[in-house]
Each structure stands twice: as C-alpha cells, then as structure tokens.
Short mmCIF file of C-alpha atoms and ligand atoms in Angstrom, two decimals:
data_model
loop_
_atom_site.label_atom_id
_atom_site.label_comp_id
_atom_site.label_asym_id
_atom_site.label_seq_id
_atom_site.Cartn_x
_atom_site.Cartn_y
_atom_site.Cartn_z
CA MET A 14 -17.13 117.79 129.50
CA SER A 15 -20.23 119.35 128.50
CA ARG A 16 -23.88 118.51 127.51
CA PRO A 17 -24.35 115.49 125.32
CA THR A 18 -25.91 115.85 121.85
CA LEU A 19 -26.76 112.09 121.58
CA VAL A 20 -27.98 109.59 124.15
CA LEU A 21 -28.25 105.85 123.45
CA ILE A 22 -30.53 103.84 125.98
CA ASP A 23 -30.03 100.09 125.63
CA GLY A 24 -28.88 100.78 122.00
CA VAL A 25 -31.72 103.04 121.14
CA ALA A 26 -30.78 106.76 120.12
CA PHE A 27 -32.46 109.75 121.52
CA ALA A 28 -31.94 113.42 121.60
CA PRO A 29 -30.83 114.28 125.11
CA GLU A 30 -34.07 116.11 125.87
CA GLU A 31 -36.12 112.89 124.86
CA ALA A 32 -33.94 110.43 126.72
CA ARG A 33 -35.67 108.91 129.83
CA ILE A 34 -35.01 106.05 132.16
CA SER A 35 -37.25 104.68 134.97
CA VAL A 36 -37.15 106.06 138.48
CA LEU A 37 -36.92 102.35 139.40
CA ASP A 38 -33.45 102.24 137.87
CA ARG A 39 -30.91 101.07 140.40
CA GLY A 40 -28.46 103.54 139.18
CA PHE A 41 -30.94 106.23 140.26
CA LEU A 42 -32.07 104.62 143.42
CA TYR A 43 -28.80 103.45 144.82
CA GLY A 44 -25.97 104.74 142.63
CA ASP A 45 -25.83 101.02 141.86
CA GLY A 46 -23.85 101.17 138.49
CA VAL A 47 -20.42 101.68 136.84
CA PHE A 48 -19.23 104.09 134.16
CA GLU A 49 -16.49 105.24 131.76
CA THR A 50 -15.50 108.52 130.22
CA LEU A 51 -13.71 108.31 126.89
CA ARG A 52 -12.31 110.91 124.77
CA VAL A 53 -12.91 110.91 120.95
CA TYR A 54 -10.27 112.45 118.68
CA ARG A 55 -10.92 112.62 114.91
CA GLY A 56 -13.94 110.41 115.38
CA VAL A 57 -11.96 107.63 117.15
CA PRO A 58 -12.62 106.71 120.76
CA PHE A 59 -9.04 106.78 122.25
CA ALA A 60 -7.89 103.68 124.28
CA LEU A 61 -11.27 101.98 123.55
CA ASP A 62 -10.23 98.50 124.70
CA GLU A 63 -8.59 99.71 127.93
CA HIS A 64 -11.84 101.54 128.82
CA LEU A 65 -13.87 98.41 127.86
CA ASP A 66 -11.60 96.36 130.11
CA ARG A 67 -11.95 98.79 133.03
CA TRP A 68 -15.71 99.10 132.58
CA LEU A 69 -16.26 95.35 132.61
CA SER A 70 -13.90 94.88 135.52
CA SER A 71 -15.87 97.64 137.35
CA ALA A 72 -19.06 95.59 136.58
CA ALA A 73 -17.55 92.35 137.64
CA ARG A 74 -16.48 93.83 140.94
CA LEU A 75 -20.15 94.84 141.57
CA GLU A 76 -21.49 91.47 140.26
CA ILE A 77 -23.36 93.31 137.51
CA ALA A 78 -24.04 90.79 134.76
CA LEU A 79 -23.27 92.20 131.28
CA PRO A 80 -26.37 92.67 129.10
CA LEU A 81 -24.46 92.02 125.98
CA PRO A 82 -21.08 90.40 125.12
CA ARG A 83 -18.09 92.55 125.14
CA GLU A 84 -17.81 92.78 121.40
CA ALA A 85 -21.35 94.01 121.10
CA LEU A 86 -20.74 96.72 123.67
CA ARG A 87 -17.59 97.78 121.83
CA ARG A 88 -19.47 97.98 118.55
CA GLU A 89 -22.26 100.06 120.24
CA LEU A 90 -19.76 102.55 121.51
CA ILE A 91 -18.20 102.93 118.15
CA GLU A 92 -21.62 103.24 116.59
CA ALA A 93 -22.62 105.93 119.18
CA VAL A 94 -19.65 108.01 118.07
CA ARG A 95 -20.48 107.53 114.33
CA ARG A 96 -24.18 108.51 114.98
CA SER A 97 -23.14 111.68 116.89
CA GLY A 98 -21.28 112.96 113.87
CA LEU A 99 -18.69 114.48 116.15
CA GLU A 100 -15.01 114.38 115.49
CA GLU A 101 -13.83 115.77 118.92
CA ALA A 102 -16.11 114.47 121.65
CA PHE A 103 -16.50 112.87 125.00
CA LEU A 104 -18.30 109.58 125.37
CA ARG A 105 -19.63 108.41 128.70
CA ALA A 106 -20.69 104.75 128.86
CA MET A 107 -22.92 103.69 131.88
CA LEU A 108 -24.13 100.35 133.02
CA THR A 109 -26.64 100.19 135.77
CA ARG A 110 -27.85 97.13 137.50
CA GLY A 111 -31.22 97.62 135.84
CA GLU A 112 -34.75 98.09 137.14
CA GLY A 113 -37.00 96.35 139.68
CA PRO A 114 -39.05 97.04 142.76
CA LEU A 115 -37.66 99.17 145.72
CA GLY A 116 -35.26 97.25 147.85
CA LEU A 117 -31.87 96.03 147.78
CA ASP A 118 -32.34 92.55 146.88
CA VAL A 119 -30.87 91.89 143.44
CA SER A 120 -33.04 88.66 142.93
CA THR A 121 -36.06 90.87 142.29
CA LEU A 122 -34.64 92.68 139.21
CA GLU A 123 -36.98 92.73 136.22
CA THR A 124 -34.56 93.91 133.67
CA PRO A 125 -30.99 93.12 132.56
CA ALA A 126 -28.22 95.73 133.22
CA ARG A 127 -29.21 98.96 131.45
CA ARG A 128 -26.67 100.74 129.10
CA VAL A 129 -26.72 104.43 128.72
CA VAL A 130 -24.19 106.12 126.39
CA PHE A 131 -23.77 109.84 126.02
CA VAL A 132 -21.78 111.62 123.33
CA GLY A 133 -21.17 115.41 123.16
CA PRO A 134 -18.69 117.98 122.20
CA VAL A 135 -15.57 117.76 124.42
CA GLN A 136 -14.64 120.86 126.52
CA PRO A 137 -11.15 120.55 127.95
CA PRO A 138 -9.87 123.31 130.21
CA PRO A 139 -8.86 126.53 128.33
CA PRO A 140 -5.35 126.83 126.89
CA GLU A 141 -4.23 129.37 129.72
CA ALA A 142 -4.87 126.32 132.12
CA TYR A 143 -2.09 124.33 130.44
CA ALA A 144 0.11 127.36 129.86
CA ARG A 145 0.15 128.60 133.32
CA GLY A 146 -0.93 125.69 135.44
CA VAL A 147 -3.80 125.27 137.86
CA GLY A 148 -4.30 125.37 141.61
CA VAL A 149 -5.76 122.54 143.53
CA VAL A 150 -6.87 121.91 147.20
CA LEU A 151 -6.43 119.06 149.51
CA TYR A 152 -9.66 117.36 150.70
CA ARG A 153 -9.85 114.65 153.38
CA GLY A 154 -12.53 112.09 152.63
CA VAL A 155 -13.30 108.42 152.34
CA ARG A 156 -15.20 107.30 149.18
CA PRO A 157 -17.96 104.61 148.99
CA THR A 158 -15.54 102.12 147.40
CA ASP A 159 -12.59 102.72 149.73
CA GLY A 160 -11.42 99.67 151.51
CA ASN A 161 -14.20 97.21 150.31
CA VAL A 162 -14.62 94.75 147.46
CA ALA A 163 -15.75 97.56 145.03
CA GLU A 164 -12.36 99.36 145.58
CA GLY A 165 -10.96 100.67 142.40
CA ALA A 166 -14.18 100.15 140.41
CA LYS A 167 -15.58 103.26 138.67
CA VAL A 168 -18.93 103.31 140.46
CA THR A 169 -21.57 105.91 139.60
CA ASN A 170 -21.74 107.19 143.39
CA TYR A 171 -19.25 110.12 143.14
CA VAL A 172 -20.85 112.03 146.03
CA VAL A 173 -17.56 112.43 147.86
CA ALA A 174 -15.86 113.59 144.70
CA VAL A 175 -18.67 116.14 144.12
CA LEU A 176 -18.33 117.60 147.63
CA ALA A 177 -14.54 117.67 147.23
CA THR A 178 -15.07 119.44 143.80
CA THR A 179 -17.50 121.85 145.41
CA GLN A 180 -14.89 122.79 148.04
CA ALA A 181 -12.21 123.28 145.30
CA ARG A 182 -14.41 125.54 143.27
CA ARG A 183 -15.21 127.70 146.32
CA ALA A 184 -11.62 128.12 146.94
CA GLY A 185 -11.17 129.14 143.26
CA ALA A 186 -9.23 125.95 142.57
CA HIS A 187 -9.46 123.56 139.53
CA GLU A 188 -9.46 120.19 141.49
CA ALA A 189 -9.58 118.69 144.90
CA LEU A 190 -6.92 116.13 145.90
CA LEU A 191 -8.23 113.31 148.12
CA VAL A 192 -6.11 112.76 151.16
CA ASP A 193 -6.28 109.69 153.43
CA ALA A 194 -6.15 109.51 157.25
CA ARG A 195 -2.29 109.16 156.99
CA ASP A 196 -1.98 112.39 155.10
CA ARG A 197 -1.05 110.61 151.81
CA ILE A 198 -2.34 112.17 148.64
CA LEU A 199 -4.25 109.53 146.68
CA GLU A 200 -5.68 111.07 143.53
CA GLY A 201 -7.88 114.08 142.35
CA ALA A 202 -11.73 113.95 142.63
CA SER A 203 -11.76 113.00 138.94
CA SER A 204 -8.13 112.69 137.96
CA SER A 205 -4.80 110.98 138.87
CA PHE A 206 -2.11 113.00 140.52
CA PHE A 207 1.66 113.06 140.00
CA LEU A 208 4.55 114.85 141.65
CA VAL A 209 8.08 115.25 140.33
CA ARG A 210 10.67 115.40 143.07
CA ASP A 211 14.43 115.30 142.43
CA GLY A 212 13.90 113.95 138.93
CA VAL A 213 11.57 111.16 140.26
CA LEU A 214 7.99 110.71 139.07
CA ILE A 215 5.68 109.84 142.10
CA THR A 216 2.08 108.77 142.10
CA ALA A 217 -0.12 106.65 144.33
CA PRO A 218 -0.22 102.98 143.45
CA GLU A 219 -3.40 101.22 142.40
CA SER A 220 -3.10 99.30 145.76
CA ALA A 221 -3.91 102.54 147.68
CA GLY A 222 -7.40 102.32 146.24
CA VAL A 223 -7.05 104.85 143.35
CA LEU A 224 -8.64 104.39 140.14
CA ALA A 225 -6.55 102.62 137.53
CA GLY A 226 -6.40 105.85 135.52
CA ILE A 227 -5.90 105.14 131.68
CA THR A 228 -4.10 108.40 131.22
CA ARG A 229 -2.06 107.56 134.22
CA ALA A 230 -0.91 104.24 132.81
CA HIS A 231 0.06 105.94 129.47
CA VAL A 232 1.97 108.71 131.25
CA LEU A 233 3.82 106.08 133.45
CA SER A 234 4.77 104.10 130.37
CA ALA A 235 5.99 107.17 128.53
CA ALA A 236 7.95 108.18 131.63
CA ARG A 237 9.65 104.73 131.86
CA ALA A 238 10.24 104.65 128.07
CA ALA A 239 12.04 108.06 128.48
CA GLY A 240 14.25 106.71 131.42
CA LEU A 241 12.54 108.80 134.07
CA PRO A 242 12.58 106.96 137.45
CA CYS A 243 8.99 106.32 138.62
CA GLU A 244 7.85 105.55 142.15
CA GLU A 245 4.41 104.28 142.71
CA ARG A 246 3.86 105.43 146.34
CA ALA A 247 1.25 107.90 147.72
CA PRO A 248 3.07 111.21 148.18
CA GLY A 249 2.98 112.79 151.76
CA PRO A 250 3.28 116.44 152.77
CA GLU A 251 7.02 116.25 152.78
CA ASP A 252 6.97 115.21 149.03
CA LEU A 253 4.64 118.12 148.33
CA ALA A 254 6.90 120.65 150.18
CA ALA A 255 10.02 119.27 148.27
CA ALA A 256 8.19 118.90 144.97
CA ASP A 257 9.65 120.55 141.78
CA GLU A 258 6.56 120.01 139.55
CA ALA A 259 3.08 118.41 139.92
CA PHE A 260 0.31 117.53 137.40
CA LEU A 261 -2.93 115.70 137.06
CA THR A 262 -3.98 113.43 134.38
CA SER A 263 -7.42 112.40 133.04
CA THR A 264 -9.08 111.32 129.85
CA ILE A 265 -10.42 114.80 129.28
CA ARG A 266 -7.65 116.99 130.57
CA GLU A 267 -4.96 114.73 129.46
CA VAL A 268 -1.72 116.22 131.32
CA LEU A 269 -2.54 119.39 133.21
CA PRO A 270 0.14 121.22 135.23
CA VAL A 271 -0.54 122.03 138.89
CA VAL A 272 1.32 124.93 140.22
CA ARG A 273 -0.48 125.50 143.70
CA VAL A 274 -1.74 123.06 146.25
CA GLY A 275 -3.76 124.97 148.83
CA ASP A 276 -1.49 127.83 149.77
CA GLN A 277 1.60 126.02 148.87
CA VAL A 278 3.35 126.96 145.61
CA VAL A 279 4.70 123.87 143.72
CA GLY A 280 8.38 124.33 142.75
CA ALA A 281 8.86 127.43 140.73
CA GLY A 282 5.14 127.95 140.47
CA VAL A 283 5.14 127.32 136.65
CA PRO A 284 4.59 124.23 134.60
CA GLY A 285 7.82 122.28 134.64
CA ALA A 286 9.97 120.72 131.98
CA VAL A 287 9.14 117.02 132.87
CA THR A 288 5.44 117.78 132.90
CA ARG A 289 5.72 119.42 129.32
CA ARG A 290 7.68 116.43 128.16
CA LEU A 291 5.11 113.90 129.37
CA ALA A 292 2.30 116.02 127.99
CA SER A 293 3.97 115.90 124.49
CA ALA A 294 4.72 112.09 124.92
CA HIS A 295 1.06 111.59 125.67
CA ALA A 296 -0.08 113.62 122.70
CA VAL A 297 2.21 111.37 120.46
CA GLN A 298 0.69 108.27 121.88
CA VAL A 299 -2.78 109.60 121.16
CA SER A 300 -2.08 110.46 117.53
CA ARG A 301 -0.38 107.11 117.00
CA TYR A 302 -3.47 105.31 118.34
CA ILE A 303 -5.83 107.46 116.29
CA ASP A 304 -3.80 106.85 113.07
CA GLU A 305 -3.61 103.13 113.62
CA PHE A 306 -7.15 102.54 114.89
CA SER A 307 -9.28 100.02 113.03
CA ASP A 308 -12.60 98.64 114.30
N1 PDD B 25 -12.83 110.20 135.85
N2 PDD B 25 -9.32 109.09 139.31
C1 PDD B 25 -10.69 109.31 139.47
C2 PDD B 25 -11.27 109.27 140.78
C3 PDD B 25 -11.38 109.60 138.29
O1 PDD B 25 -12.78 109.82 138.36
C4 PDD B 25 -10.66 109.66 136.98
C5 PDD B 25 -11.41 109.97 135.70
C6 PDD B 25 -9.36 109.42 136.93
C7 PDD B 25 -8.62 109.54 135.65
O2 PDD B 25 -8.80 108.42 134.84
P1 PDD B 25 -8.57 108.25 133.43
O3 PDD B 25 -7.26 108.77 132.99
O4 PDD B 25 -8.83 106.83 133.01
O5 PDD B 25 -9.58 109.16 132.83
C8 PDD B 25 -8.65 109.13 138.05
C9 PDD B 25 -13.58 110.37 134.48
C10 PDD B 25 -12.90 111.22 133.48
C11 PDD B 25 -14.79 111.08 134.90
O6 PDD B 25 -14.98 111.62 135.96
O7 PDD B 25 -15.72 111.14 134.13
#
C-alpha cells in the first residue's frame, strides 16, 4: 500500500494533510474500531460486497452500531473511488466506535461510529517478488482477538502483527507467519497462508481464528473448481518440511509465492506450478468481476 491521496471522514472529502479526527476518538484511544482493505482495478472496487459483509460482521462482533445503512456505506465507498480519480488503487475503510469522554464505558459516547475512508495508488510487491518468490519467518504470538468474542473480526489493533512484521523485516523477510502454542501455522501478519503438499492444498480453517481472507476464499474456490484437493487445517512443522510449494494471499498481494520459511527452503525453492495456476485463476476471477461490475 502507500500514502492515500484522498480521505473521507464521515463522508466529507479532505486532502490527506488536511484530514483530522479528534484525540477522543475511540479508534485512537483503544484501537476500538474495525477496518477493511480493498483493491481497486480499472476504477472498480474488487469483491465490494464481500468486503462490506466482513466489515459489517466485524462491527457486529464488536457491537459497533452502524452510522449508516449498508447501502449508503456501499455508495460512499464507490463514491470515494470515483472522487479519487484513480483507476488502480487501494481503499481502506475504517469504522471507529466514535468519540466521547475518556473511559471504556460505551454509554458515554457522544457521536455515532465514525467512518474514515482512504484511497491512494496501490503499490503491490515488485514483479521480481512474484517471479522468484519471497522469504517469510515464523512468529509466535497471540493477537488481541484470539480466543475471544472478537475472534475473526478485523479490528484496528494490529500491534502483534506490527511486531511480527518488524521481526520479519529485520530478518530480510517479506512477511511473518503467526504460529500458535501448538506449533501450527495460522496465517501471515496481514495475509493468509497456504502450503501444497503431495498435490493437496492446505490452509488454516477459519475456526482456528484466522481472518476469513477474501482472496483466500477465491483461491480455495478456484482450487476446488480445478479439482485440486483442499484441506482446511492449520499446517504443522512436518507439513512445512514436506511441502512442495507455499504461497500467501491478500487483497493487495493477490497470490505471492513463498520459497523460504526461516532457514528452510520450500520444495525446490522456486515458485511452483500449483501456485502459478492459482495465481492465474485468481487474475481471471478479478477480470471477470471488474468486467461485470455494476453499481
Ligand atoms: N489484511 N489475514 C490477516 C491477518 C490480514 O490482515 C489480511 C489482510 C488477510 C488477507 O485477507 P484478504 O485476502 O481479505 O485481504 C489475512 C489487509 C489487506 C490489511 O492488512 O490491510
């Protein structure tokens, strides 16, 4: 991603340097909010309704009341893209619980939930990353939403993911994979993770507390449509050791081959055939969606 060129706060457009919210906003005070990142292709926000569904279900899990009906939020996102004038972009949609006096009690809130929408030019990894694959590291950690009612919600508190990513970058790696206390690989700090072992695609199930990645869902459905066996279970160290291929998925990175996990080389150490096939299948799904989109 990159810097935004347009920010909408509660529907009002600002240049990013002019955009301000209160220090009493609960998103700032407590990480009390939810967000989504969408990718815009040819001026169309990809998988818009799936992102709206996940955004609203994240809000529901945190008991954040919507400030506008879903259809109005949807129109606002489309309008933000239009106003940005960008064809290839990222869009980040945030909803914070709103503003009120200090303290956790939500009954003292003085405003409805606050919307902040960012749009800016998209900066996916460079072509070499896709051609050669990237390295990742393992990171043991528990996120604020793990094992509680907010599990699976995309909440704005990404502090564990930030620390994991910091460790990855220090090691010269692209991403950190979150590993639980039982050594199972859950997902990337900001991506879903897949292994291919003996012709079977393996990825952690949503029940393990991973984000219901939208790219993940598209890749799984493309894999099933192509007759590739899929197992939704969190891979362990023995899967990693025996893996032929690995890749991660996210809205911005799409399907990105992984060729190293820590010191361990995955398979032949180059992007694999299944990964390439699924990356092409995803690209086809994207173009079909963009061609057929109507608001
Ligand atoms: N994050 N898992 C986590 C923890 C994530 O933060 C993300 C995406 C994903 C991939 O989900 P999707 O395919 O729906 O983008 C998985 C967004 C891109 C972000 O950090 O802004």
